[in-house]
Short mmCIF file of C-alpha atoms in Angstrom, two decimals:
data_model
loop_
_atom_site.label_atom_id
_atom_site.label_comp_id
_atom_site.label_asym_id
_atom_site.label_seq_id
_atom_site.Cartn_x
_atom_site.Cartn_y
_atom_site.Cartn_z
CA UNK X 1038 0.00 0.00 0.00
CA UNK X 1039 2.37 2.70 1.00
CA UNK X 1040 5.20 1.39 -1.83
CA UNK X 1041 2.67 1.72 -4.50
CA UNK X 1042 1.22 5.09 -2.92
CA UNK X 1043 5.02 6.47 -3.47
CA UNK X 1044 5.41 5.57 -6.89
CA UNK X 1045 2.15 7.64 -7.74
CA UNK X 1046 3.04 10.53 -5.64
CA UNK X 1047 6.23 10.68 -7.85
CA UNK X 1048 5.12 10.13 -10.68
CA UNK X 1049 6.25 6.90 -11.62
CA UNK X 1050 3.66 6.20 -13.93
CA UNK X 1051 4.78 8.78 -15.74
CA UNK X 1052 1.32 9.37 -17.11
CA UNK X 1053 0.60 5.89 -18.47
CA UNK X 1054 -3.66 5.45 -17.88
CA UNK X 1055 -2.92 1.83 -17.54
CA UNK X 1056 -0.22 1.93 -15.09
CA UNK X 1057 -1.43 4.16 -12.97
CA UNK X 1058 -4.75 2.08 -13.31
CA UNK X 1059 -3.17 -1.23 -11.59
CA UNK X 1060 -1.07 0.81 -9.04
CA UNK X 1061 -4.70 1.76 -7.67
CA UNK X 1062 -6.10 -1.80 -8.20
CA UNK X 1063 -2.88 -3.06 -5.92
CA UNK X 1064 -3.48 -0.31 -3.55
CA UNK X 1065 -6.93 -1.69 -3.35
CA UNK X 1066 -6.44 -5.48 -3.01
CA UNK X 1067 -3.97 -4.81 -0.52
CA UNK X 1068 -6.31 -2.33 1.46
CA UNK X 1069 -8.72 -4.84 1.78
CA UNK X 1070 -6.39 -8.28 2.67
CA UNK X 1071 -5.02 -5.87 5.22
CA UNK X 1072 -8.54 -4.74 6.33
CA UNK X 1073 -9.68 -8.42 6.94
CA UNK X 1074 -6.62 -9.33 8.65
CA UNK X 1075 -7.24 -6.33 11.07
CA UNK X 1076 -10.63 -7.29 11.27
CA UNK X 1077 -9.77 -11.14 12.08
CA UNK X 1078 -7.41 -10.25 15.22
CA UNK X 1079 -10.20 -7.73 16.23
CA UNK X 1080 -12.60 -10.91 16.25
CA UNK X 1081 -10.19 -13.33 17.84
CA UNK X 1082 -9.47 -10.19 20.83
CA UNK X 1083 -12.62 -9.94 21.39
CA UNK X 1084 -13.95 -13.54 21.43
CA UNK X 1085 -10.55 -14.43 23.73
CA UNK X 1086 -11.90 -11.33 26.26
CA UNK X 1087 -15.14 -13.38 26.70
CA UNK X 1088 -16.93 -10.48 24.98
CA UNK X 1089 -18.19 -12.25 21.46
CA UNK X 1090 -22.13 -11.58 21.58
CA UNK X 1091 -24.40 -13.97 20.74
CA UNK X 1092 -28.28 -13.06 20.06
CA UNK X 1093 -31.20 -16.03 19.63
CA UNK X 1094 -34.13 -14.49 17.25
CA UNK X 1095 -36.05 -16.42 14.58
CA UNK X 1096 -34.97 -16.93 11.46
CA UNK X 1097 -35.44 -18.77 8.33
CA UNK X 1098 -31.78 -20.98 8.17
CA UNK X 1099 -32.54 -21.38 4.05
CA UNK X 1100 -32.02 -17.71 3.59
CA UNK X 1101 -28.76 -17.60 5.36
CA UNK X 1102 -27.36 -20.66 3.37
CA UNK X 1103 -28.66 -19.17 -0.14
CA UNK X 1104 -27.41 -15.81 0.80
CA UNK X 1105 -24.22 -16.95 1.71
CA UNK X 1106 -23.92 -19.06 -1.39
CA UNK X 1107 -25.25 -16.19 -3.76
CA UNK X 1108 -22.28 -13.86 -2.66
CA UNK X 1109 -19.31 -16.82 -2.94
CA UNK X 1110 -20.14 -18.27 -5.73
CA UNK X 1111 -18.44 -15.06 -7.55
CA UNK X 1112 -14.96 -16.10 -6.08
CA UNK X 1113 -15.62 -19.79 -6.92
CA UNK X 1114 -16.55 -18.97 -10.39
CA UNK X 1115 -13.33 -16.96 -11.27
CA UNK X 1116 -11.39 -20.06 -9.75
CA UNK X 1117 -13.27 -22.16 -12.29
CA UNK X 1118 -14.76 -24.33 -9.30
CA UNK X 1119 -18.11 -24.91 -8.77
CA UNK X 1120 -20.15 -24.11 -5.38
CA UNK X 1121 -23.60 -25.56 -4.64
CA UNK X 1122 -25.35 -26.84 -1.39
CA UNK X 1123 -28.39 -28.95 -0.61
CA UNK X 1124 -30.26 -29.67 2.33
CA UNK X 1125 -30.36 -33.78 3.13
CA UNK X 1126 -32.94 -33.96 5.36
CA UNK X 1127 -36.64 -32.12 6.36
CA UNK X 1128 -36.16 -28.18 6.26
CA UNK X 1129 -37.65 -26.26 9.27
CA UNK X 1130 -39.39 -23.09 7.96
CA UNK X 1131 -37.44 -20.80 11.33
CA UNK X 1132 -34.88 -22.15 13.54
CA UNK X 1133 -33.97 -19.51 16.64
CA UNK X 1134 -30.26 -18.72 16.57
CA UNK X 1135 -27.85 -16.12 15.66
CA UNK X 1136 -28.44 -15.28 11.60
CA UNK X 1137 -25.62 -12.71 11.85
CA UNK X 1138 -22.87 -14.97 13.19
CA UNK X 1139 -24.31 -17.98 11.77
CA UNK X 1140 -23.31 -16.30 8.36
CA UNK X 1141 -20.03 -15.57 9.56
CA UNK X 1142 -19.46 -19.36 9.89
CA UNK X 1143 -20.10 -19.95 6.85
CA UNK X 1144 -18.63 -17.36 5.13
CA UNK X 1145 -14.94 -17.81 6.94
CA UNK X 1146 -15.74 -22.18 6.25
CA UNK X 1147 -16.36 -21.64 2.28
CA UNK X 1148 -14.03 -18.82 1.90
CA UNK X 1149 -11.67 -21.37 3.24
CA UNK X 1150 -13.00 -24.16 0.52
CA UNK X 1151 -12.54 -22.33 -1.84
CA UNK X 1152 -8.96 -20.46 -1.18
CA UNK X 1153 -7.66 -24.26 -1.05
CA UNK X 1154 -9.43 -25.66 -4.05
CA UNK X 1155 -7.94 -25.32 -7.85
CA UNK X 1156 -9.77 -27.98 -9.21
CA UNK X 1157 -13.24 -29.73 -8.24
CA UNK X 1158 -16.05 -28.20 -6.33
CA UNK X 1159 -17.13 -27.11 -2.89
CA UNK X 1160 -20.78 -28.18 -1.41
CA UNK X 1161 -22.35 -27.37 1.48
CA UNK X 1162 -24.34 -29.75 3.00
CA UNK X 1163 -27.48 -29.09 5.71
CA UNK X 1164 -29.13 -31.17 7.29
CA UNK X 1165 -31.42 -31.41 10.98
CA UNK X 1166 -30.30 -34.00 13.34
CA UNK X 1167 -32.19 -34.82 16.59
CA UNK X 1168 -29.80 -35.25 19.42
CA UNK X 1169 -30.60 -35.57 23.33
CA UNK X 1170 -30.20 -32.31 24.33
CA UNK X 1171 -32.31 -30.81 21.57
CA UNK X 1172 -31.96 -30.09 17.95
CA UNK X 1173 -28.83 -29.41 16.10
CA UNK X 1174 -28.87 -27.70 12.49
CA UNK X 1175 -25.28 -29.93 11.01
CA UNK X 1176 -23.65 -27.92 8.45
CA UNK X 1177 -20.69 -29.64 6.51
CA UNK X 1178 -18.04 -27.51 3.91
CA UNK X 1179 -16.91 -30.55 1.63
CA UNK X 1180 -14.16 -29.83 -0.54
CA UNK X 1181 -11.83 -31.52 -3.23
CA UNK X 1182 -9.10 -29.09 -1.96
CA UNK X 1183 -5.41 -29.72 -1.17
CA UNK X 1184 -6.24 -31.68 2.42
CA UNK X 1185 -4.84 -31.71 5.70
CA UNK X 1186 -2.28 -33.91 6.89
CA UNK X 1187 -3.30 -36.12 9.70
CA UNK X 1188 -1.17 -34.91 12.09
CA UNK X 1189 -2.28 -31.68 11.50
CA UNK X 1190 -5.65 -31.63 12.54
CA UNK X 1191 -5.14 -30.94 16.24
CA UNK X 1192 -3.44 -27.94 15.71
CA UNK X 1193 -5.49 -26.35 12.83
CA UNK X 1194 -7.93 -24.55 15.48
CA UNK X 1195 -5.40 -22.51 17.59
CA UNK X 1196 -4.94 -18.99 16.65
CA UNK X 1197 -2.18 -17.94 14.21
CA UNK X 1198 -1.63 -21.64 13.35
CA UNK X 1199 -2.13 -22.63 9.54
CA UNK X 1200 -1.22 -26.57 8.40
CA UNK X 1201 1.85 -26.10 6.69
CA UNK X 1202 4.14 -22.80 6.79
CA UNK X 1203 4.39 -22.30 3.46
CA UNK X 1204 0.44 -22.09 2.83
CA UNK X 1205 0.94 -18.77 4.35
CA UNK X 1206 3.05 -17.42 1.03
CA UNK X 1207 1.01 -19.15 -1.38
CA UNK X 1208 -2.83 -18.26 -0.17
CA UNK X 1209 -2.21 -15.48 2.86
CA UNK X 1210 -4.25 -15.16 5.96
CA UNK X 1211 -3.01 -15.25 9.39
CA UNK X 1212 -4.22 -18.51 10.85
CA UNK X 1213 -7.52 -16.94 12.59
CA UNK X 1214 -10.52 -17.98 10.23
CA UNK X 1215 -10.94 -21.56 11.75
CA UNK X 1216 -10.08 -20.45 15.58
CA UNK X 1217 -13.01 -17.98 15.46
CA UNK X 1218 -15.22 -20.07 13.20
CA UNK X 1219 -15.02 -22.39 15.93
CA UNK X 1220 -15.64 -20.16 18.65
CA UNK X 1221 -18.62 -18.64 16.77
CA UNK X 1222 -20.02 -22.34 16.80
CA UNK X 1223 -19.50 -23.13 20.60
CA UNK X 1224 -21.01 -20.39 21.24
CA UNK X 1225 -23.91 -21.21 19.64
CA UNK X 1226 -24.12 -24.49 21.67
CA UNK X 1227 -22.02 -26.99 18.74
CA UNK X 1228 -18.84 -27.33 18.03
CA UNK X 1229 -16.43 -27.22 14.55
CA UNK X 1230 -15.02 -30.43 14.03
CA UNK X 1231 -12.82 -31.84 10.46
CA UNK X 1232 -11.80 -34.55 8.59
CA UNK X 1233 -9.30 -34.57 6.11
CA UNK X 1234 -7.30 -36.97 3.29
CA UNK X 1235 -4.22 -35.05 2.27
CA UNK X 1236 -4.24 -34.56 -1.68
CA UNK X 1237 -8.26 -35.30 -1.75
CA UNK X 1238 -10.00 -32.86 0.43
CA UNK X 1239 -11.35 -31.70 3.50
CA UNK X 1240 -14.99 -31.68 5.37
CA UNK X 1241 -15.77 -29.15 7.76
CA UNK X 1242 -18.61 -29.80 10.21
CA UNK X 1243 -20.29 -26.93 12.72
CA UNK X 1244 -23.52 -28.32 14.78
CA UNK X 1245 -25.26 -25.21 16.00
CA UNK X 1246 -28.38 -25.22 18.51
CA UNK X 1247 -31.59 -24.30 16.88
CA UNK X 1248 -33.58 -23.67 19.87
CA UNK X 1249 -37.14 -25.50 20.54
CA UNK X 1250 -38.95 -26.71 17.27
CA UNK X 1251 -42.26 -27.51 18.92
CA UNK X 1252 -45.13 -25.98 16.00
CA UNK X 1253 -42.46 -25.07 13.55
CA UNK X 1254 -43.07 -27.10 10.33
CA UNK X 1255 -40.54 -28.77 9.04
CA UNK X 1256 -40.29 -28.70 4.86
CA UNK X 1257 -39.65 -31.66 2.67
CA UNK X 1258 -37.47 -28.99 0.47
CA UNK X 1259 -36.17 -25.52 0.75
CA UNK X 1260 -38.68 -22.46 -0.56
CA UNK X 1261 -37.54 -22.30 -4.10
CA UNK X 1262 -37.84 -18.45 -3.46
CA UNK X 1263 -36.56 -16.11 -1.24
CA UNK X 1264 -38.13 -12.93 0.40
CA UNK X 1265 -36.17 -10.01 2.01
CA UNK X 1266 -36.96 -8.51 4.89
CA UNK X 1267 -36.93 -5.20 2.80
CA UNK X 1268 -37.75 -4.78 -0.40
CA UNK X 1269 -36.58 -1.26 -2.62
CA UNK X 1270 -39.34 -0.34 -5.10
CA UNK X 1271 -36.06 1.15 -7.20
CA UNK X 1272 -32.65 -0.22 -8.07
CA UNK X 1273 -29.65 1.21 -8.36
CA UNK X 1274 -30.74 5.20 -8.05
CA UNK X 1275 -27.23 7.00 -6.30
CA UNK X 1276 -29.53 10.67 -6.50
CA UNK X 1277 -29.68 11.93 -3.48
CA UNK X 1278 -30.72 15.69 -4.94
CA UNK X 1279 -31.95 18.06 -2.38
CA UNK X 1280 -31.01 15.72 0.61
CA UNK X 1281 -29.55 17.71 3.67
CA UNK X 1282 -26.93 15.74 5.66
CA UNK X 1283 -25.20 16.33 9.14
CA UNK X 1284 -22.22 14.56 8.81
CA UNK X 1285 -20.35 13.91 11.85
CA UNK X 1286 -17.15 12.32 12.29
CA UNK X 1287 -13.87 13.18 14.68
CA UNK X 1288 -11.63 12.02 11.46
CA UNK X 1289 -10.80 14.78 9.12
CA UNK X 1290 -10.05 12.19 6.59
CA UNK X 1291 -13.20 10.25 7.50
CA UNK X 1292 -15.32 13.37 6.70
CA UNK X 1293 -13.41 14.80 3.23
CA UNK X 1294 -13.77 11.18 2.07
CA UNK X 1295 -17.51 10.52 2.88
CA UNK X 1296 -18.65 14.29 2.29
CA UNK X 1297 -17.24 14.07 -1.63
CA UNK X 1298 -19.36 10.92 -1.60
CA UNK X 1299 -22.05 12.38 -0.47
CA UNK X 1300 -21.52 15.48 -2.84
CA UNK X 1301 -21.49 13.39 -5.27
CA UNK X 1302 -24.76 12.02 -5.03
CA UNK X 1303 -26.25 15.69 -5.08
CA UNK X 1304 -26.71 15.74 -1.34
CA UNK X 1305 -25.69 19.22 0.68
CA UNK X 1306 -23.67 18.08 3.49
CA UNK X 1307 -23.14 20.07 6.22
CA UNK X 1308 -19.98 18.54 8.73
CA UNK X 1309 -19.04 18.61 12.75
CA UNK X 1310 -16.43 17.33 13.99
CA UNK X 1311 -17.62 15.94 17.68
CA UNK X 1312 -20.79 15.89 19.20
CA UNK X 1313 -21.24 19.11 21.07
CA UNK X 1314 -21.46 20.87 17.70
CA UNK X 1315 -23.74 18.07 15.91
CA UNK X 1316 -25.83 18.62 18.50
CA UNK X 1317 -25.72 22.34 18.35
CA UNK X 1318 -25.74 22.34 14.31
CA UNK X 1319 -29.14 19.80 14.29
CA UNK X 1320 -30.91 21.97 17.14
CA UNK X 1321 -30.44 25.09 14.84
CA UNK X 1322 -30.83 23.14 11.28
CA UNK X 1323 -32.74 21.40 9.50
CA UNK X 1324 -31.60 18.12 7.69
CA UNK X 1325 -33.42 14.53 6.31
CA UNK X 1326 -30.92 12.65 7.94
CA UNK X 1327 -27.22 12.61 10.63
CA UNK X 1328 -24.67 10.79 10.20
CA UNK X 1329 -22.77 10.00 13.36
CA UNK X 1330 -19.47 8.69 14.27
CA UNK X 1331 -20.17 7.12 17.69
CA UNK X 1332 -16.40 7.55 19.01
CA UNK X 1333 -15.62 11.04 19.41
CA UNK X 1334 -13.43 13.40 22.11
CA UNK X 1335 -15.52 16.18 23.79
CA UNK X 1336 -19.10 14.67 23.57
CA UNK X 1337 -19.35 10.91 21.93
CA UNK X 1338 -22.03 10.09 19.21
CA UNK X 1339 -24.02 8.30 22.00
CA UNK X 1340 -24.71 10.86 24.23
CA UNK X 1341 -25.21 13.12 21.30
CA UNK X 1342 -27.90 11.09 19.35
CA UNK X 1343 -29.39 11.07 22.97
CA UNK X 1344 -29.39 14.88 23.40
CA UNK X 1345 -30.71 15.40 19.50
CA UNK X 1346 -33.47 13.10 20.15
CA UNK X 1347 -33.85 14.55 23.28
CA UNK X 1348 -35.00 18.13 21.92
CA UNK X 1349 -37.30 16.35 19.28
CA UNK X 1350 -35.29 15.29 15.64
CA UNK X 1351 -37.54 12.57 14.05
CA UNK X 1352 -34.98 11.64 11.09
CA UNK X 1353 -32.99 9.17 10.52
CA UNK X 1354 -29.81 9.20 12.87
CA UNK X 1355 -27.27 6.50 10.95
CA UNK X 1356 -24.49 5.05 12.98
CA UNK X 1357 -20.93 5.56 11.91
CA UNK X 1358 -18.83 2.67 13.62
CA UNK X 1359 -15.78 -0.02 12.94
CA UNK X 1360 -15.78 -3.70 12.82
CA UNK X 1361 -14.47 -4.01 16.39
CA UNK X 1362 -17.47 -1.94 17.60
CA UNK X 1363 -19.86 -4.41 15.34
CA UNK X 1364 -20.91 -6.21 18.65
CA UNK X 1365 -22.61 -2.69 19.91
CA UNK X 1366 -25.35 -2.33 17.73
CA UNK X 1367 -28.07 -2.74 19.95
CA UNK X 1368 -26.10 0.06 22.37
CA UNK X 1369 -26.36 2.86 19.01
CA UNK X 1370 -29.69 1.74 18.56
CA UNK X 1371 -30.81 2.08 22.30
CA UNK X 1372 -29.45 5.70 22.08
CA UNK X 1373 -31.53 6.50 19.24
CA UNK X 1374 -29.47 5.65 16.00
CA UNK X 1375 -31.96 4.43 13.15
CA UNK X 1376 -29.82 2.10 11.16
CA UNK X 1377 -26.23 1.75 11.14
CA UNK X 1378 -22.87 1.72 8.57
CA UNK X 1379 -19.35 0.37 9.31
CA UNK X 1380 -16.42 2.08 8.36
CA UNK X 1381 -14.70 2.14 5.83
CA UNK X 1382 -17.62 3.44 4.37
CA UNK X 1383 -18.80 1.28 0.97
CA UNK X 1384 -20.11 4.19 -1.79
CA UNK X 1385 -22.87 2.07 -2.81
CA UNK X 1386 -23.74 0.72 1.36
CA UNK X 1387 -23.38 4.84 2.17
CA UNK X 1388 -26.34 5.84 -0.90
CA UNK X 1389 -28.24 3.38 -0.22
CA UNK X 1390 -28.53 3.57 3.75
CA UNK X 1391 -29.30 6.98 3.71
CA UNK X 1392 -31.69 6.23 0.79
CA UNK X 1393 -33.28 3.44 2.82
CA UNK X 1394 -33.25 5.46 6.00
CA UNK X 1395 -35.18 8.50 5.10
CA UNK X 1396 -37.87 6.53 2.42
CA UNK X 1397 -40.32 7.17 5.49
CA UNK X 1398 -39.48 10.76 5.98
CA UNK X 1399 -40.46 13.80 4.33
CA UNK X 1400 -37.37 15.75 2.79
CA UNK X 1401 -36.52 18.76 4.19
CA UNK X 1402 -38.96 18.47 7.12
CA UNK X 1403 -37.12 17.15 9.50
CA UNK X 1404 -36.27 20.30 12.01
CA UNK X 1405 -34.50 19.22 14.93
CA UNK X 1406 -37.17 21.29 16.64
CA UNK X 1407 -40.13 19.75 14.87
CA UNK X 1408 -39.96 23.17 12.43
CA UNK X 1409 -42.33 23.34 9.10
CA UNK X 1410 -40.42 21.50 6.19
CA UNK X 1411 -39.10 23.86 3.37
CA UNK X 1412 -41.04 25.69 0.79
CA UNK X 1413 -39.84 23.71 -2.04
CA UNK X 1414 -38.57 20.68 -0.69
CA UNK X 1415 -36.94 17.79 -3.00
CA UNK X 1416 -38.69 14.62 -3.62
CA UNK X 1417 -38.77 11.86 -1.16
CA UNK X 1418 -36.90 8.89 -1.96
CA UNK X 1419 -39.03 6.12 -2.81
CA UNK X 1420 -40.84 4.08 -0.50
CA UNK X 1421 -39.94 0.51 1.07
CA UNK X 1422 -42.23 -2.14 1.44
CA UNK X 1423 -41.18 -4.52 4.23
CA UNK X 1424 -42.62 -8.51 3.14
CA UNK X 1425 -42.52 -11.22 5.38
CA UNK X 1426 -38.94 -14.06 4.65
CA UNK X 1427 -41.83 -16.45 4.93
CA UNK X 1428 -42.93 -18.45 1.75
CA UNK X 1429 -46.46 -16.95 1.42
CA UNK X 1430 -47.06 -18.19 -2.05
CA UNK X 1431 -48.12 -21.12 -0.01
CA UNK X 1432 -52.19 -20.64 1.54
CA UNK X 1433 -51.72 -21.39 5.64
CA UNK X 1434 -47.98 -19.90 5.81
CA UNK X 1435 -49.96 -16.69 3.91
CA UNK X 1436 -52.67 -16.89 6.59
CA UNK X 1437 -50.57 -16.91 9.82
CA UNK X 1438 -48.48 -13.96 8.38
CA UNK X 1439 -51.86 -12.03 7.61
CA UNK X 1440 -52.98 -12.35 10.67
CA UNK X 1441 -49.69 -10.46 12.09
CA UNK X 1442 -50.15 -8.08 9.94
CA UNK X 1443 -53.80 -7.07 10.88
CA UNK X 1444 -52.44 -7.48 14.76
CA UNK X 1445 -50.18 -4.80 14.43
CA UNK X 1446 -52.27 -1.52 14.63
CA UNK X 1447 -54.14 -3.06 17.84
CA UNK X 1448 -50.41 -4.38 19.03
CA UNK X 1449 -49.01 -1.02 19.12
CA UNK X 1450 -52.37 0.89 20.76
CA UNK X 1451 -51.78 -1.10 23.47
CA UNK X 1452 -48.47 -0.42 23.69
CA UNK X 1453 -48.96 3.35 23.94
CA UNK X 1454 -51.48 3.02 26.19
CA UNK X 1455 -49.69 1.09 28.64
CA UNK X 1456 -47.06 4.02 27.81
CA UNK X 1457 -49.42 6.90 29.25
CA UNK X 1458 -50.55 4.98 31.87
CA UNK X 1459 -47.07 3.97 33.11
CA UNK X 1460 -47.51 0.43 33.50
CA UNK X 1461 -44.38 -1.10 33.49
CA UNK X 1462 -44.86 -4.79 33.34
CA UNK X 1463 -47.60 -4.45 30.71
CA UNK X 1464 -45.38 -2.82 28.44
CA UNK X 1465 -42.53 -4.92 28.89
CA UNK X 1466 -44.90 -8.16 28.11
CA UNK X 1467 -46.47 -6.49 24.76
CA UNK X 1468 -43.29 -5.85 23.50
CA UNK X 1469 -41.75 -8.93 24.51
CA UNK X 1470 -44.21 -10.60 22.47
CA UNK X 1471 -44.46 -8.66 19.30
CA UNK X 1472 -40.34 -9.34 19.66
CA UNK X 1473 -40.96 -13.22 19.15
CA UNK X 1474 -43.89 -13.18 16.66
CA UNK X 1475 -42.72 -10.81 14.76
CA UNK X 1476 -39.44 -12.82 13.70
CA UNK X 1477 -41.77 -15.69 13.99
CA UNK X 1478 -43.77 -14.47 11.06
CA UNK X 1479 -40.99 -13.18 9.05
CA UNK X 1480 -40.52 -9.68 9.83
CA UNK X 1481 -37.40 -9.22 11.57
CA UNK X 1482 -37.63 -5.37 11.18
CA UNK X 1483 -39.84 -5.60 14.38
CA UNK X 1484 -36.93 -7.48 16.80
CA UNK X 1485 -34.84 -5.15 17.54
CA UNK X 1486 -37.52 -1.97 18.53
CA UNK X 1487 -39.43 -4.27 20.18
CA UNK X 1488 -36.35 -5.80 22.02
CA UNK X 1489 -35.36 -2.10 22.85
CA UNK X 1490 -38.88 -1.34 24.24
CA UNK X 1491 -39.06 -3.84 26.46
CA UNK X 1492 -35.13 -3.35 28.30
CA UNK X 1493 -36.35 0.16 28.36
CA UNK X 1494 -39.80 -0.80 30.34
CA UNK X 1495 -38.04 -2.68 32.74
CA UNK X 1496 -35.64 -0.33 33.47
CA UNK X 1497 -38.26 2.29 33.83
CA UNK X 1498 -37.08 4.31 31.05
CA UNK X 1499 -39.88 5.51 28.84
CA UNK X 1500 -38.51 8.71 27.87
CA UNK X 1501 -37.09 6.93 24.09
CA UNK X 1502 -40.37 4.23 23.91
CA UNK X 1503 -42.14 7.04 22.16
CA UNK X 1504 -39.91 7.20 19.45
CA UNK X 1505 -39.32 3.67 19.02
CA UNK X 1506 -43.42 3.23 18.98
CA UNK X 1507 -43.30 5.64 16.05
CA UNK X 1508 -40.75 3.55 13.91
CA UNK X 1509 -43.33 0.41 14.64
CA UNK X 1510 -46.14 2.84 12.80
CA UNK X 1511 -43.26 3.70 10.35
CA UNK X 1512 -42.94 -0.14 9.82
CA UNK X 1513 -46.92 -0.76 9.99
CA UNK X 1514 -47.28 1.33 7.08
CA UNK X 1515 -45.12 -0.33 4.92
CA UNK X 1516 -45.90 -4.04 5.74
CA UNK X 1517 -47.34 -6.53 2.54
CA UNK X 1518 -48.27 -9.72 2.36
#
């Protein structure tokens, strides 16, 4: 990175388009190896200081695998291997576990395949096994790689410990993938076990707990479909014209580099560099949406996003945080953030949160003091629509989610009213259950407020549940079936 950052800053391209071209495409590759290297001993610190975070919501384990799949098969493909999976037994329509590390299983298992495969294919396998203490979703990575000597296997879990030395020169990586994976699997009540032929390829099994399956019904097949839990009526749009961002961030680099991006999509950005002036530049301005670094000197973007909800900004409040802090989402979120970004900042992720994030509000009419929106303002970005993950092409799956949806409006009433009347316990129980149904019937955009509702009705904290009742209306008006 910095040897090939030299040559352009003296010119040793010497104007050729095409050499100056793969300088920046080295620059590039090597950003990002050195970015998930970071990111791996980030993981491994944290899981080591007993702080890896494990949630259990519903979820439907098909999407994961397909989504998963969808996104490697690009890296297979230009290896000229092929990557396919299939379930081999009964497929439960939910399983409760953790969809987010779950994923990251998977991804580090089959990134894995396929870095040590040249020739064959790499399948993943599912299948539901009953064991004593409960069901266990089996997952198996079966390659046709290069193999793992025998008496390698015992080592091949410890950190910064690869099979052979020299694997490290010819694929890269530090040794960490397969000591988190496993981690990431005992801590979701299995374990990551292998067995390998040296010269003929490797399986990889992770057995995860899937939580009680008592009324879930279990599929002879996968959905041939898949649903997401939000759905963009448009594609592709990077316009953000007449969109008024606060854009918040400690890092003067950090700002130049995600206010041209911003810029460039037509948006006016307006910039602070810590919380005490966000908070003073949203109380006297008005913008559709804030972008907020939440590690700052002087006043941090928690305790900010607190103090601008505090005097009444509606918008969209987008967290601005790093991998390492990827485990404190639910603390952004319980201090008012809306949605949330990890830095470095993706062009396309950046657009289309803040796209995403303000398709509920009204442009220009989002006054930190509840102000009238402009004379003219810009169009509103399109509209969501949130669909359930369930299959509802099929009749009874189409009824049970129908019937969630027409609970919502009465779900929420009560909610507020046990809000104005102070009752604690009442609150706490409502939201507790729209928290499991609502994964339950496929709409996981209802977890986390719920979740967030009812920690702050237990702790006797109501003064954000009026907010976080509003996105539920936010999300009641968009819901489809």
């Amino acid at each position: 990175i910095l040897g090939f950052t030299e040559l352009l800053l003296r010119g040793a391209d010497q104007g050729n388009e095409q050499e100056r071209t793969d300088y920046l495409k080295t620059i590039r590759s090597s950003g990002r190896h050195l970015l998930e290297l970071i990111n791996d001993i980030l993981d491994i610190s944290k899981i080591e200081a007993g702080q890896m975070q494990v949630e259990t919501i519903p979820f439907s384990p098909h999407q994961v695998l397909a989504e998963v799949i969808s996104v490697l098969r690009v890296p297979a493909k230009k290896k000229g291997i092929s990557l396919e999976y299939r379930w081999e037994s009964g497929v439960p329509e939910a399983v409760h576990s953790d969809p987010h590390r779950l994923k990251q299983l998977l991804m580090n298992l089959i990134n894995n395949a396929i870095k040590f495969t040249d020739e064959g294919s790499v399948l993943l396998v599912a299948k539901l096994e009953q064991a004593r203490q409960g069901a266990k979703l089996r997952l198996e990575v079966r390659d046709s790689g290069i193999g793992i000597p025998a008496e390698k296997l015992h080592t091949i879990f410890q950190p910064f410990v690869q099979a052979d030395s020299s694997v490290t020169r010819k694929y890269g990586g530090t040794g960490l993938g397969l000591a988190i994976s496993r981690r990431i699997a005992q801590a979701m009540g299995g374990d990551l076990t292998v067995e390998s032929t040296l010269g003929h390829g490797s399986v990889f099994a992770a057995a995860i707990d899937v939580g009680d399956l008592t009324n879930v019904k279990i599929m002879n097949q996968p959905p041939t479909s898949l649903a997401g839990d939000v759905k963009q009526e448009s594609s592709g749009n990077s316009n953000l014209d007449g969109v008024r961002v606060l854009l918040v961030d400690d890092g003067e680099t950090n700002r130049k580099l995600i206010g041209l991006l911003l810029t460039r999509a037509n948006a006016t950005v307006e910039m602070a560099e810590n919380g005490a002036l966000a908070v003073h530049a949203a109380e006297h301005g008005q913008f559709d949406a804030i972008l907020m670094d939440m590690q700052m000197p002087v006043m941090d973007g928690y305790t900010a996003t607190g103090r601008i909800r505090g005097f009444g900004y509606k918008g969209p409040i987008i967290a601005l945080t790093a991998h390492a802090m990827k485990g404190d989402q639910e603390k952004c979120e319980a201090a008012g953030c809306s949605d949330y970004l990890t830095k470095p900042v993706n062009m396309d992720d950046l657009i289309r949160t803040v796209r995403r994030s303000i398709g509920t509000a009204t442009v220009q009419g989002n006054s930190a003091k509840g102000g009238v929106a402009a004379q003219s303002p810009a169009p509103a970005s399109p509209r969501r629509q949130l669909q359930s993950t369930l299959p509802t092409d099929d009749p009874e799956i189409r009824e049970i989610v129908q019937e969630f949806v027409e609970s919502i409006p009465e779900r929420i009433s009560a909610m507020s009213a046990a809000l104005d009347a102070n009752e604690y316990d009442e609150l706490a129980r409502l939201a507790h259950a729209l928290k499991g149904c609502g994964g339950t019937a496929g709409f996981n955009c209802f977890t986390l407020p719920a979740a967030k509702i009812e920690q702050l009705a237990k702790a006797h904290q109501l003064d954000d549940v009026s907010h976080t009742l509003q996105e539920l209306r936010d999300f009641e008006q968009l819901l489809v079936v």
